[in-house]
Coordinates of C-alpha atoms in Angstrom, one line a residue:
M171 CA 0.1 0.0 0.0
T172 CA 0.9 3.4 -0.6
L173 CA 0.3 7.0 0.3
V174 CA 0.8 10.5 -0.6
D175 CA -0.7 14.1 0.6
F176 CA -3.5 15.1 -1.2
V177 CA -2.5 19.5 -1.1
E178 CA 0.4 19.8 -1.6
Q179 CA -0.3 23.9 0.0
L180 CA -1.0 21.8 4.1
V181 CA 2.4 20.4 2.9
K182 CA 3.6 23.3 3.2
T183 CA 1.7 24.4 6.1
A184 CA 2.0 21.9 8.2
Q185 CA 6.1 21.3 7.3
R186 CA 6.6 24.9 9.3
V187 CA 4.7 23.5 12.1
F188 CA 6.2 19.5 12.0
G189 CA 9.5 20.1 10.2
A190 CA 9.5 16.6 8.0
L191 CA 7.3 15.0 6.9
A192 CA 7.5 11.2 8.9
W193 CA 3.9 10.8 10.3
G194 CA 3.7 8.4 11.8
G195 CA 6.4 6.7 9.6
V196 CA 3.2 6.0 7.7
L197 CA 4.5 8.9 5.2
A198 CA 8.3 9.7 4.2
V199 CA 8.2 12.9 1.6
S200 CA 11.0 14.9 0.6
A201 CA 10.3 18.7 1.0
M202 CA 13.3 18.9 -1.8
A203 CA 10.8 16.6 -4.7
W204 CA 7.6 17.7 -3.3
P205 CA 5.8 18.9 -7.3
T206 CA 2.9 21.0 -7.7
A207 CA -0.1 19.3 -8.1
S208 CA 0.2 21.1 -11.5
S209 CA 2.8 19.0 -12.9
A210 CA 1.4 15.6 -11.7
Q211 CA 0.4 15.4 -15.8
S212 CA 3.7 16.2 -16.8
G213 CA 6.6 13.7 -17.0
A214 CA 7.7 10.5 -18.5
G215 CA 11.5 11.2 -16.8
A216 CA 12.7 8.7 -15.1
A217 CA 14.8 11.4 -12.4
A218 CA 13.5 12.5 -9.1
T219 CA 9.8 14.6 -9.8
T220 CA 10.3 18.2 -9.4
T221 CA 8.6 20.4 -10.0
P222 CA 8.7 20.7 -14.1
T223 CA 10.8 23.8 -15.5
D224 CA 11.3 23.9 -18.8
T225 CA 13.5 21.6 -19.7
T226 CA 11.5 19.5 -18.6
R227 CA 8.6 19.6 -20.0
A228 CA 10.6 19.9 -23.1
A229 CA 11.5 16.3 -22.4
V230 CA 8.1 15.4 -22.1
S231 CA 7.3 16.8 -25.5
R232 CA 9.7 14.8 -27.1
D233 CA 7.9 11.5 -25.6
P234 CA 6.8 9.9 -28.7
L235 CA 3.6 7.6 -27.2
R236 CA 2.3 10.9 -26.0
G237 CA 2.4 11.8 -30.2
A238 CA 2.5 15.1 -31.3
S239 CA 0.3 17.2 -30.5
A240 CA -0.3 18.7 -34.5
T241 CA -0.7 14.8 -36.2
L242 CA -3.5 14.1 -33.3
S243 CA -7.0 13.7 -34.3
A244 CA -8.9 14.7 -32.9
L245 CA -11.2 12.4 -30.9
G246 CA -7.5 12.2 -29.4
S247 CA -7.3 15.4 -28.4
Q248 CA -10.3 15.3 -26.6
A249 CA -10.0 11.5 -25.1
R250 CA -6.8 13.1 -23.1
G251 CA -9.1 16.0 -21.4
Q252 CA -11.0 13.9 -20.8
Q253 CA -9.1 11.5 -19.3
D254 CA -7.1 14.6 -17.3
A255 CA -10.3 15.6 -15.9
F256 CA -12.1 12.0 -14.9
E257 CA -8.9 11.6 -13.5
R258 CA -8.9 15.1 -11.2
N259 CA -12.3 14.2 -10.2
H260 CA -11.5 10.5 -8.9
R261 CA -9.3 11.9 -6.8
L262 CA -10.8 14.5 -5.3
G263 CA -13.8 11.9 -4.4
L264 CA -12.1 9.6 -3.1
R265 CA -13.8 7.9 0.2
F266 CA -11.9 8.6 3.5
Y267 CA -10.6 5.1 4.6
N268 CA -11.0 3.9 8.4
G269 CA -8.2 1.2 7.9
G270 CA -4.4 0.8 8.1
A271 CA -4.2 3.3 11.1
D272 CA -1.5 1.8 12.7
A273 CA 0.4 0.5 9.4
S274 CA 4.2 2.3 10.0
C275 CA 6.6 3.0 7.2
E276 CA 7.1 -0.9 5.4
V277 CA 9.6 1.5 2.8
P278 CA 10.3 4.1 1.8
L279 CA 10.0 5.8 -1.3
G280 CA 11.0 8.8 -2.5
R281 CA 8.2 10.9 -2.0
I282 CA 5.7 8.0 -0.5
C283 CA 5.5 4.5 1.3
Y284 CA 5.1 1.3 1.4
W285 CA 3.3 -0.7 3.6
N286 CA 2.4 -4.5 3.2
N287 CA -1.3 -3.9 3.2
N288 CA -2.5 -8.1 3.4
G289 CA -4.0 -7.2 7.1
D290 CA -5.3 -3.8 6.7
V291 CA -9.6 -3.9 6.2
P292 CA -10.3 -3.8 2.7
P293 CA -10.4 -0.6 0.9
P294 CA -14.6 1.5 0.3
A295 CA -15.8 0.1 -2.8
E296 CA -15.6 2.6 -5.4
R297 CA -17.9 5.9 -7.2
A298 CA -20.9 4.4 -8.5
D299 CA -20.2 8.5 -11.0
A300 CA -16.5 7.1 -11.1
K301 CA -17.4 3.8 -11.9
I302 CA -19.7 6.3 -15.2
E303 CA -17.5 8.1 -16.0
R304 CA -14.4 6.1 -16.5
E305 CA -17.2 4.2 -19.0
Q306 CA -17.8 7.5 -20.4
L307 CA -13.5 7.6 -20.8
L308 CA -13.8 4.3 -21.7
E309 CA -16.0 4.8 -24.5
L310 CA -14.6 7.8 -26.1
L311 CA -10.9 6.3 -26.2
A312 CA -13.0 3.2 -28.2
R313 CA -14.0 5.8 -30.7
A314 CA -10.7 7.9 -30.8
Q315 CA -8.8 4.7 -31.6
A316 CA -11.0 3.7 -33.9
A317 CA -9.9 6.5 -35.5
D318 CA -6.2 6.8 -35.0
A319 CA -5.1 2.9 -34.6
K320 CA -1.2 4.6 -34.6
D321 CA -1.4 6.6 -31.6
D322 CA -0.1 4.4 -29.0
W323 CA -1.5 7.1 -26.3
V324 CA -5.0 6.4 -27.2
S325 CA -4.4 2.7 -27.1
G326 CA -2.2 2.7 -23.0
M327 CA -5.3 4.3 -22.6
R328 CA -7.8 1.5 -22.8
V329 CA -6.3 -0.9 -22.7
R330 CA -5.4 0.3 -19.0
Y331 CA -8.9 1.9 -18.0
A332 CA -11.0 -1.8 -19.4
V333 CA -8.7 -2.8 -16.8
E334 CA -9.4 -0.5 -14.0
G335 CA -12.6 -1.8 -14.7
G336 CA -12.7 -5.1 -14.3
S337 CA -13.2 -5.8 -18.1
P338 CA -10.3 -8.1 -18.6
A339 CA -12.3 -9.0 -22.6
L340 CA -13.1 -5.1 -23.3
A341 CA -8.5 -4.7 -22.7
I342 CA -8.2 -7.7 -25.3
E343 CA -9.9 -5.6 -27.4
A344 CA -8.1 -2.6 -27.3
A345 CA -4.4 -4.1 -27.0
R346 CA -5.6 -5.9 -30.2
A347 CA -7.2 -2.7 -31.8
C348 CA -3.2 -1.3 -32.1
A349 CA -1.6 -1.2 -34.7
G350 CA 0.9 1.9 -33.7
T351 CA 4.4 1.2 -32.3
E352 CA 5.5 -2.0 -32.2
W353 CA 6.9 -3.0 -29.8
W354 CA 4.5 -0.9 -27.4
C355 CA 1.3 -2.7 -29.6
H356 CA 3.0 -5.7 -28.3
A357 CA 2.9 -4.7 -24.7
L358 CA -0.2 -3.5 -24.4
R359 CA -1.0 -7.5 -25.5
G360 CA 0.9 -9.5 -23.2
L361 CA 0.0 -6.5 -20.0
A362 CA -4.6 -7.3 -21.6
L363 CA -3.6 -11.5 -21.8
H364 CA -1.8 -11.2 -18.8
N365 CA -4.9 -9.8 -17.3
A366 CA -7.6 -12.2 -18.0
N367 CA -4.8 -15.3 -17.3
Q368 CA -3.7 -16.1 -20.6
H369 CA -0.4 -17.5 -19.7
G370 CA 1.2 -19.1 -22.3
A371 CA 0.1 -15.9 -25.0
S372 CA 1.1 -13.3 -22.6
G373 CA 4.5 -14.9 -22.3
Q374 CA 4.3 -14.5 -26.2
A375 CA 2.7 -11.3 -26.7
F376 CA 6.6 -10.0 -24.0
E377 CA 8.6 -12.2 -26.0
R378 CA 7.3 -10.3 -29.0
A379 CA 7.7 -6.1 -27.8
L380 CA 11.0 -7.1 -25.4
A381 CA 12.4 -7.8 -29.3
T382 CA 11.4 -5.0 -31.4
M383 CA 11.6 -3.0 -29.1
P384 CA 15.8 0.0 -28.7
E385 CA 18.0 -2.1 -27.7
A386 CA 18.6 0.0 -24.3
Q387 CA 14.9 0.2 -23.2
R388 CA 15.0 -3.9 -23.4
C389 CA 18.3 -3.8 -21.2
A390 CA 16.0 -1.6 -18.5
W391 CA 13.6 -3.3 -19.2
T392 CA 14.6 -6.7 -17.8
D393 CA 16.9 -5.6 -15.3
L394 CA 15.0 -7.6 -11.9
T395 CA 17.8 -6.0 -9.6
M396 CA 14.4 -4.4 -7.3
W397 CA 13.4 -7.4 -6.7
L398 CA 16.6 -8.7 -6.2
D399 CA 18.3 -9.1 -2.6
P400 CA 20.9 -6.4 -2.1
L401 CA 23.7 -9.5 -1.9
M402 CA 23.4 -10.2 -4.8
H403 CA 23.4 -6.3 -7.0
E404 CA 26.6 -6.2 -7.3
G405 CA 27.4 -9.6 -9.6
Y406 CA 23.7 -9.4 -11.3
R407 CA 24.8 -5.9 -12.2
G408 CA 28.3 -6.7 -13.7
V409 CA 26.3 -9.0 -16.5
N410 CA 26.3 -8.4 -19.2
C411 CA 22.9 -6.9 -20.3
A412 CA 23.5 -9.4 -23.8
D413 CA 24.1 -12.0 -21.3
R414 CA 21.9 -11.7 -19.0
G415 CA 18.6 -13.8 -20.4
R416 CA 19.3 -17.3 -19.3
R417 CA 20.1 -15.9 -16.0
N418 CA 17.2 -14.1 -15.3
E419 CA 15.0 -17.1 -17.4
R420 CA 16.1 -18.8 -13.4
I421 CA 15.2 -15.9 -11.0
L422 CA 11.9 -15.8 -12.3
R423 CA 12.0 -19.6 -13.2
L424 CA 12.1 -20.3 -9.6
A425 CA 10.2 -17.5 -8.6
Q426 CA 7.3 -19.1 -10.6
P427 CA 4.5 -19.4 -8.2
L428 CA 2.2 -22.6 -9.9
W429 CA 4.9 -24.8 -13.0
M430 CA 1.8 -26.4 -13.5
L431 CA 0.7 -24.0 -15.2
P432 CA 1.5 -22.8 -18.8
G433 CA 3.8 -20.4 -19.4
N434 CA 5.0 -17.6 -16.6
D435 CA 2.8 -15.5 -14.9
I436 CA 4.9 -14.3 -12.7
A437 CA 7.6 -12.8 -15.7
N438 CA 4.6 -11.6 -17.3
E439 CA 3.3 -10.2 -14.0
F440 CA 6.9 -8.0 -13.7
Y441 CA 6.7 -7.4 -17.2
A442 CA 3.3 -6.8 -17.2
R443 CA 4.0 -3.9 -14.5
R444 CA 6.7 -2.2 -16.2
T445 CA 3.5 -2.0 -19.3
M446 CA 1.3 -0.1 -17.5
S447 CA 3.7 2.1 -15.0
R448 CA 4.0 3.4 -18.1
V449 CA 1.3 3.6 -19.3
H450 CA 1.2 5.8 -15.6
S451 CA 3.7 7.7 -16.4
L452 CA 1.9 9.5 -20.0
G453 CA -1.5 10.6 -18.5
R454 CA -2.4 12.1 -14.7
I455 CA -2.6 9.1 -11.4
P456 CA -4.3 10.0 -8.8
Y457 CA -1.0 10.5 -6.7
D458 CA -1.5 13.6 -8.9
L459 CA 1.8 13.2 -8.7
Q460 CA 4.3 14.2 -11.9
W461 CA 6.5 10.3 -12.3
G462 CA 8.9 8.8 -11.2
D463 CA 12.1 6.1 -10.6
D464 CA 10.4 5.6 -6.9
L465 CA 6.7 5.5 -8.3
L466 CA 7.8 3.2 -10.6
E467 CA 9.7 1.1 -8.3
S468 CA 6.8 0.8 -6.5
Q469 CA 4.6 0.0 -9.2
I470 CA 7.4 -3.0 -10.2
R471 CA 8.4 -4.5 -6.4
Y472 CA 5.2 -4.3 -4.8
G473 CA 2.5 -3.5 -8.4
W474 CA 0.2 -1.0 -9.0
P475 CA -2.8 0.0 -6.7
T476 CA -5.9 -1.6 -7.8
S477 CA -8.2 0.6 -5.7
W478 CA -7.9 4.1 -3.8
S479 CA -9.6 6.4 -1.2
V480 CA -8.5 8.7 1.3
Q481 CA -6.9 9.0 5.0
N482 CA -6.4 11.6 7.6
G483 CA -6.3 11.6 11.9
G484 CA -9.4 13.4 12.5
V485 CA -10.5 17.3 12.9
A486 CA -8.3 17.9 15.7
D487 CA -5.4 16.0 13.5
P488 CA -3.4 19.5 11.7
R489 CA -2.1 17.1 9.2
P490 CA -3.9 16.8 5.0
P491 CA -6.0 14.2 3.3
Q492 CA -3.6 11.5 2.4
V493 CA -4.7 8.9 -0.9
I494 CA -3.7 6.0 -0.4
G495 CA -3.0 3.2 -3.0
H496 CA -4.4 0.2 -2.0
E497 CA -2.8 -3.3 -3.8
P498 CA -4.1 -6.0 -5.3
T499 CA -4.0 -8.7 -1.6
P500 CA -3.7 -11.2 -0.4
S501 CA -0.1 -11.0 -1.9
Y502 CA 3.4 -13.3 -1.5
D503 CA 6.8 -12.3 -2.0
F504 CA 7.6 -15.2 -4.1
M505 CA 11.6 -14.5 -4.6
P506 CA 13.6 -17.9 -3.7
V507 CA 16.8 -17.0 -1.2
P508 CA 20.2 -16.3 -3.0
A509 CA 21.4 -19.9 -2.4
A510 CA 18.5 -21.3 -4.1
I511 CA 19.5 -19.3 -7.5
D512 CA 22.3 -19.6 -7.2
R513 CA 22.6 -23.0 -6.7
P514 CA 18.6 -24.6 -8.2
V515 CA 19.1 -28.0 -7.3
G516 CA 20.0 -28.2 -4.5
A517 CA 17.4 -25.3 -2.8
A518 CA 14.2 -27.1 0.2
N519 CA 11.3 -25.7 0.7
D520 CA 12.5 -23.7 3.4
S521 CA 14.3 -21.6 0.2
W522 CA 11.0 -19.5 -0.5
D523 CA 9.2 -17.4 2.5
P524 CA 6.6 -16.3 0.5
R525 CA 5.0 -13.7 3.7
R526 CA 8.9 -12.5 4.0
K527 CA 8.1 -9.7 5.7
K528 CA 10.7 -7.9 4.9
A529 CA 10.3 -7.6 0.8
R530 CA 11.5 -7.1 -2.1
M531 CA 8.3 -7.9 -3.8
R532 CA 5.0 -8.9 -4.0
Y533 CA 2.8 -10.4 -6.5
S534 CA -1.2 -11.5 -5.8
T535 CA -2.2 -14.2 -8.5
R536 CA -4.9 -14.0 -10.6
Y537 CA -5.8 -17.0 -10.3
G538 CA -5.2 -17.5 -7.0
A539 CA -6.9 -14.9 -3.7
G540 CA -5.1 -16.9 -1.2
F541 CA -2.0 -19.4 -1.3
G542 CA -0.3 -21.7 0.5
N543 CA 2.2 -24.0 1.4
L544 CA 1.1 -27.8 1.0
P545 CA 1.8 -31.0 3.9
H546 CA 3.7 -33.4 1.3
Q547 CA 5.9 -36.9 1.8
I548 CA 8.3 -37.1 -0.7
A549 CA 9.2 -40.7 -1.4
R550 CA 11.2 -42.6 -4.1
F551 CA 11.5 -47.0 -5.7
R552 CA 14.5 -47.9 -7.9
R553 CA 13.2 -49.0 -11.5
G554 CA 14.9 -50.3 -14.2
G555 CA 18.6 -48.1 -15.1
D556 CA 19.1 -45.5 -13.0
T557 CA 15.8 -45.0 -13.1
T558 CA 14.0 -43.7 -9.8
L559 CA 10.2 -44.0 -9.8
V560 CA 9.0 -39.9 -7.0
A561 CA 6.5 -40.3 -5.2
G562 CA 5.0 -36.7 -4.5
G563 CA 2.6 -36.8 -2.2
Y564 CA 0.3 -33.8 -1.4
R565 CA -2.5 -33.6 2.1
L566 CA -4.5 -30.9 1.8
M567 CA -4.8 -30.1 5.3
R568 CA -8.5 -28.4 6.5
E569 CA -6.0 -24.5 7.8
L570 CA -5.2 -24.2 3.9
E571 CA -9.0 -23.3 3.2
M572 CA -9.0 -25.1 -0.1
G573 CA -12.3 -25.0 -0.8
R574 CA -14.3 -28.0 -2.3
A575 CA -13.8 -29.7 -4.3
P576 CA -12.5 -30.0 -7.8
Y577 CA -8.8 -30.1 -7.4
T578 CA -5.9 -29.3 -9.7
A579 CA -2.5 -31.6 -9.0
G580 CA 1.1 -31.0 -10.0
F581 CA 4.2 -33.1 -9.7
T582 CA 6.6 -31.4 -12.0
L583 CA 10.7 -31.8 -11.7
D584 CA 13.7 -29.1 -12.7
R585 CA 16.5 -29.3 -13.5
L586 CA 16.5 -26.1 -14.8
D587 CA 19.6 -26.5 -17.4
G588 CA 17.8 -26.0 -20.1
T589 CA 16.8 -29.6 -19.9
A590 CA 12.8 -30.5 -20.2
P591 CA 11.1 -30.9 -17.2
V592 CA 9.4 -33.6 -16.3
Q593 CA 5.7 -33.0 -15.3
V594 CA 2.7 -34.8 -14.3
L595 CA -1.1 -33.1 -14.3
K596 CA -3.9 -35.2 -12.2
D597 CA -7.4 -32.6 -13.3
S598 CA -10.3 -33.4 -10.4
A599 CA -7.7 -34.7 -7.9
G600 CA -8.8 -35.7 -4.7
A601 CA -7.9 -33.8 -1.1
N602 CA -4.6 -36.2 -0.4
G603 CA -2.7 -38.7 -3.0
A604 CA 0.8 -39.2 -4.8
L605 CA 2.0 -38.3 -8.4
L606 CA 4.6 -40.0 -10.1
A607 CA 7.2 -39.1 -11.6
P608 CA 10.3 -40.4 -13.0
I609 CA 13.7 -39.0 -12.5
T610 CA 17.6 -40.4 -12.9
Q611 CA 19.0 -36.9 -11.5
P612 CA 18.4 -34.9 -9.7
M613 CA 16.0 -32.4 -9.9
L614 CA 14.0 -30.0 -8.1
G615 CA 10.9 -30.4 -7.5
S616 CA 7.3 -28.7 -7.4
I617 CA 4.5 -30.2 -5.3
E618 CA 0.6 -28.7 -6.1
V619 CA -1.7 -28.2 -6.0
L620 CA -5.0 -25.5 -7.3
A621 CA -8.6 -24.9 -6.5
P622 CA -9.6 -22.8 -9.4
V623 CA -13.2 -23.7 -7.4
G624 CA -11.4 -21.3 -3.4
K625 CA -9.0 -19.5 -5.6
R626 CA -6.2 -20.7 -3.7
A627 CA -3.4 -22.8 -4.4
A628 CA -0.5 -24.6 -1.9
R629 CA 3.1 -26.1 -3.2
A630 CA 6.3 -27.6 -2.3
R631 CA 9.2 -27.6 -3.6
T632 CA 12.7 -29.9 -2.5
T633 CA 15.6 -31.4 -4.1
V634 CA 15.1 -35.0 -4.7
E635 CA 17.8 -36.9 -5.1
P636 CA 17.7 -40.8 -7.1
L637 CA 17.5 -43.4 -5.1
P638 CA 21.6 -44.7 -5.3
R639 CA 21.4 -48.0 -8.6
E640 CA 22.8 -50.3 -5.9
A641 CA 19.2 -49.7 -3.2
R642 CA 18.1 -52.4 -1.9
L643 CA 14.4 -50.5 0.2
S644 CA 12.9 -47.7 -1.4
D645 CA 11.7 -45.3 1.1
Y646 CA 8.0 -45.9 2.5
L647 CA 5.3 -44.0 1.8
L648 CA 2.6 -43.0 4.0
L649 CA -1.0 -44.2 3.0
Q650 CA -4.5 -43.5 4.1
R651 CA -5.3 -48.1 4.4
G652 CA -3.1 -50.9 4.3
D653 CA -3.1 -52.8 1.2
P654 CA -4.9 -56.2 1.6
S655 CA -3.4 -57.9 -0.9
P656 CA -0.9 -60.5 -1.7
T657 CA 0.6 -58.5 -4.5
P658 CA 0.6 -54.3 -3.3
S659 CA 2.0 -52.1 -5.7
L660 CA 3.3 -48.4 -5.9
E661 CA 1.1 -47.2 -9.2
R662 CA -2.8 -49.2 -6.6
N663 CA -1.5 -47.1 -3.6
A664 CA -0.2 -43.4 -4.8
A665 CA -4.4 -42.8 -5.2
Q666 CA -4.8 -43.8 -2.1
A667 CA -1.9 -42.0 -0.4
Y668 CA -1.9 -40.3 3.2
G669 CA 0.0 -36.9 1.4
S670 CA 2.0 -35.9 4.6
L671 CA 4.4 -36.7 7.3
E672 CA 2.1 -35.3 9.8
I673 CA -0.5 -37.5 11.5
E674 CA -3.1 -37.1 14.4
G675 CA -2.7 -38.9 17.3
G676 CA -4.4 -42.6 17.5
T677 CA -4.6 -42.6 13.6
Q678 CA -4.7 -45.8 11.7
I679 CA -2.5 -45.1 8.8
G680 CA -0.9 -47.6 5.6
I681 CA 2.3 -47.8 4.4
Y682 CA 4.6 -49.0 1.8
W683 CA 7.5 -50.3 -0.2
E684 CA 10.0 -52.3 -1.9
M685 CA 12.7 -53.7 -1.1
Y686 CA 15.4 -55.2 -3.7
R687 CA 16.7 -58.5 -2.3
P688 CA 15.9 -62.4 -2.3
A689 CA 13.5 -62.8 0.4
T690 CA 12.3 -66.7 0.0
P691 CA 10.8 -69.6 3.9
S692 CA 14.6 -70.8 4.2
A693 CA 16.2 -67.5 3.6
P694 CA 13.1 -64.9 5.3
L695 CA 13.8 -61.1 5.6
Q696 CA 13.9 -59.8 8.8
V697 CA 11.6 -56.3 9.1
S698 CA 11.1 -53.9 11.9
L699 CA 8.9 -51.0 12.0
R700 CA 10.7 -48.8 15.0
A701 CA 8.8 -46.3 16.4
T702 CA 10.7 -43.4 19.0
R703 CA 10.3 -39.7 20.3
Q704 CA 12.7 -37.4 19.7
G705 CA 13.9 -34.6 21.8
A706 CA 12.3 -36.9 24.8
S707 CA 13.3 -35.8 28.6
F708 CA 15.5 -37.4 30.1
M709 CA 12.5 -39.3 33.0
Q710 CA 10.6 -40.1 30.0
K711 CA 13.1 -41.4 28.5
L712 CA 14.3 -43.2 31.8
G713 CA 10.8 -44.4 32.4
A714 CA 11.2 -45.9 28.6
S715 CA 14.0 -48.2 29.4
I716 CA 12.6 -49.6 32.3
G717 CA 9.3 -50.7 30.9
L718 CA 7.1 -47.9 32.7
S719 CA 6.2 -45.5 29.3
K720 CA 5.3 -46.4 26.1
A721 CA 5.2 -42.5 25.6
L722 CA 8.6 -43.1 23.9
T723 CA 9.0 -46.1 21.4
P724 CA 4.8 -46.0 21.0
V725 CA 5.3 -48.0 18.2
S726 CA 7.5 -51.5 18.0
I727 CA 6.6 -54.3 14.4
R728 CA 8.7 -56.9 14.2
Y729 CA 7.8 -60.2 11.6
N730 CA 9.7 -62.3 8.6
D731 CA 10.2 -61.7 5.6
N732 CA 9.7 -65.3 3.4
G733 CA 9.0 -63.2 0.1
R734 CA 6.3 -62.9 -2.3
P735 CA 4.6 -65.6 -4.3
D736 CA 5.2 -64.3 -7.5
G737 CA 8.6 -62.1 -6.6
G738 CA 7.0 -58.8 -6.8
A739 CA 9.0 -56.1 -4.1
G740 CA 5.9 -54.7 -2.6
R741 CA 4.8 -54.5 1.4
S742 CA 1.9 -53.9 3.1
L743 CA 0.4 -52.9 6.8
T744 CA -0.9 -50.9 8.1
L745 CA -0.4 -49.0 11.1
N746 CA -1.9 -48.3 14.3
F747 CA -0.5 -45.3 15.7
P748 CA -1.1 -45.2 19.4
N749 CA -2.5 -41.7 20.7
V750 CA 1.4 -40.5 22.0
P751 CA 1.8 -36.7 23.0
A752 CA 2.5 -34.0 19.7
G753 CA 5.3 -34.3 18.3
D754 CA 8.3 -35.5 16.1
Y755 CA 8.9 -38.9 16.2
Q756 CA 10.8 -41.0 13.6
L757 CA 10.1 -44.4 12.5
T758 CA 12.4 -46.1 10.9
L759 CA 12.4 -49.1 8.1
V760 CA 14.2 -51.9 9.1
V761 CA 15.5 -54.6 7.1
S762 CA 18.5 -57.3 7.8
G763 CA 19.1 -60.8 6.9
V764 CA 22.1 -62.6 6.1
A765 CA 23.6 -59.8 3.4
G766 CA 23.3 -57.3 5.6
T767 CA 21.0 -54.5 6.6
D768 CA 19.6 -52.1 5.2
S769 CA 17.3 -49.5 6.9
T770 CA 15.1 -45.7 5.6
T771 CA 13.5 -44.0 8.2
Q772 CA 11.4 -40.1 7.9
T773 CA 10.6 -37.9 10.8
I774 CA 6.7 -37.7 11.3
K775 CA 5.2 -35.3 13.0
V776 CA 1.9 -36.3 15.9
R777 CA -0.9 -33.7 15.9
P778 CA -3.0 -34.2 19.5
G779 CA -5.3 -36.6 18.3
R780 CA -9.0 -35.6 17.8

């Protein structure tokens, strides 16, 4: 969320009374760079804003996207005047906002201040007359575009107000009608298609825009510095602009919220922010500030505002009302830590923190109104040669609030080295299960679930290593129930995978594993399954050692395995996990015989039983 002062004269009065403009940590404004109200419609300049001079006015007049006044159509000139009048009226009629009073300035950016508005009260609804006036402006822009489809300013504004008015189809229509500067028309199409969640087509449009724009501008538009951790800035800036493509591709791939979707929506979002910011630089916006680097950085990092309001401290507060721009919520920081960017195959789920407080960027996906951390389990099973079949299990816990089915589940594994990823998708997926995908080398895996009805998404990302070729025991996969058949298989049991390593005490679960060594009645293998509590106190350990308590080892099973009649590798059993104290328990499977002992272990988190 960002805000600016409403009336410059009152700001100057407040400065004389209070000095610096940083009341309550909400607003940080540079007094040296505060523009007059009349200067707001000037400028597409990239420098810090000051009151416009003849020099800045000349720079503005040379902006090719604005068009030359001598060549504008009559409707184009009329549209420019009506756009300016609309924004003046829009700003003067903004409703007051009662939320965010306790917000502190998270990121000061020149004349404005940003704070995370995810927990704020929703902004007030827009006035009905503002909606009517926007529709009237759109009608005029449509006629102006029909009169001169080469007018870049008209095309940009028509797309802007169609997006702002919640008309994605109209935005696409306006972008496709653009016949002006080639790169600009492609960028507007990318923006409109991204707004409509057409990720693949949007990405293609932005690729064409980048390919046809001037080289210096392409270098500026592809600069990801604003999204990167400051620790990466020096190294990133040291890469030649022409050579930055592969690195950008890796960064944006890692930042992509859901790999199951076509294209890359977060890359599209980055370029959509570039495009919308360029449109905003061409005319008046509710802040009524001349365009500058602070506004650009705010919108590149956190998105452009989709709602507006004003706020003051009450009748006794001498401060002027302040304009507040409300970015879409909920929004998340999808950027990974620098180590994951340098070495993607090696990243773990905690390499991402979507709720990071000190966020370099935030993004609110249009296909999901919420984004959660997906409870999951990874289990690996040997197949022929060097191939490992990986089970990516997931479980939709109540806390995720995913809403009702159907769900779409995806399991994607990628090396991020230019080779094709491995992907498995399942429509009409259940609330838990496992997807199976083969790998032959270490890869970064992403297990994802999207709920189109509930408009929520969840994911888990972690590196997956293949099992060694000589492995004699697989990992185990938790099931909702054991497979009682004499020939259990991974493929049959994947659909009823428990999906997580987090269970409730007093739960009956199943377990599936595979053994890649012979077992016969004459040479059986000894199998044991044991759960041991982690972090137990000395007294608890003492009680368990003399048989007074089973809380430390709530599960202990041992039996001889004589092999399957068909010689198959799959095994399964049902496990009654008692109602034990909540905490972490190490569940270890051990298989031993004449040729030696093999084991596999995972940590089970037990929640309090119902």
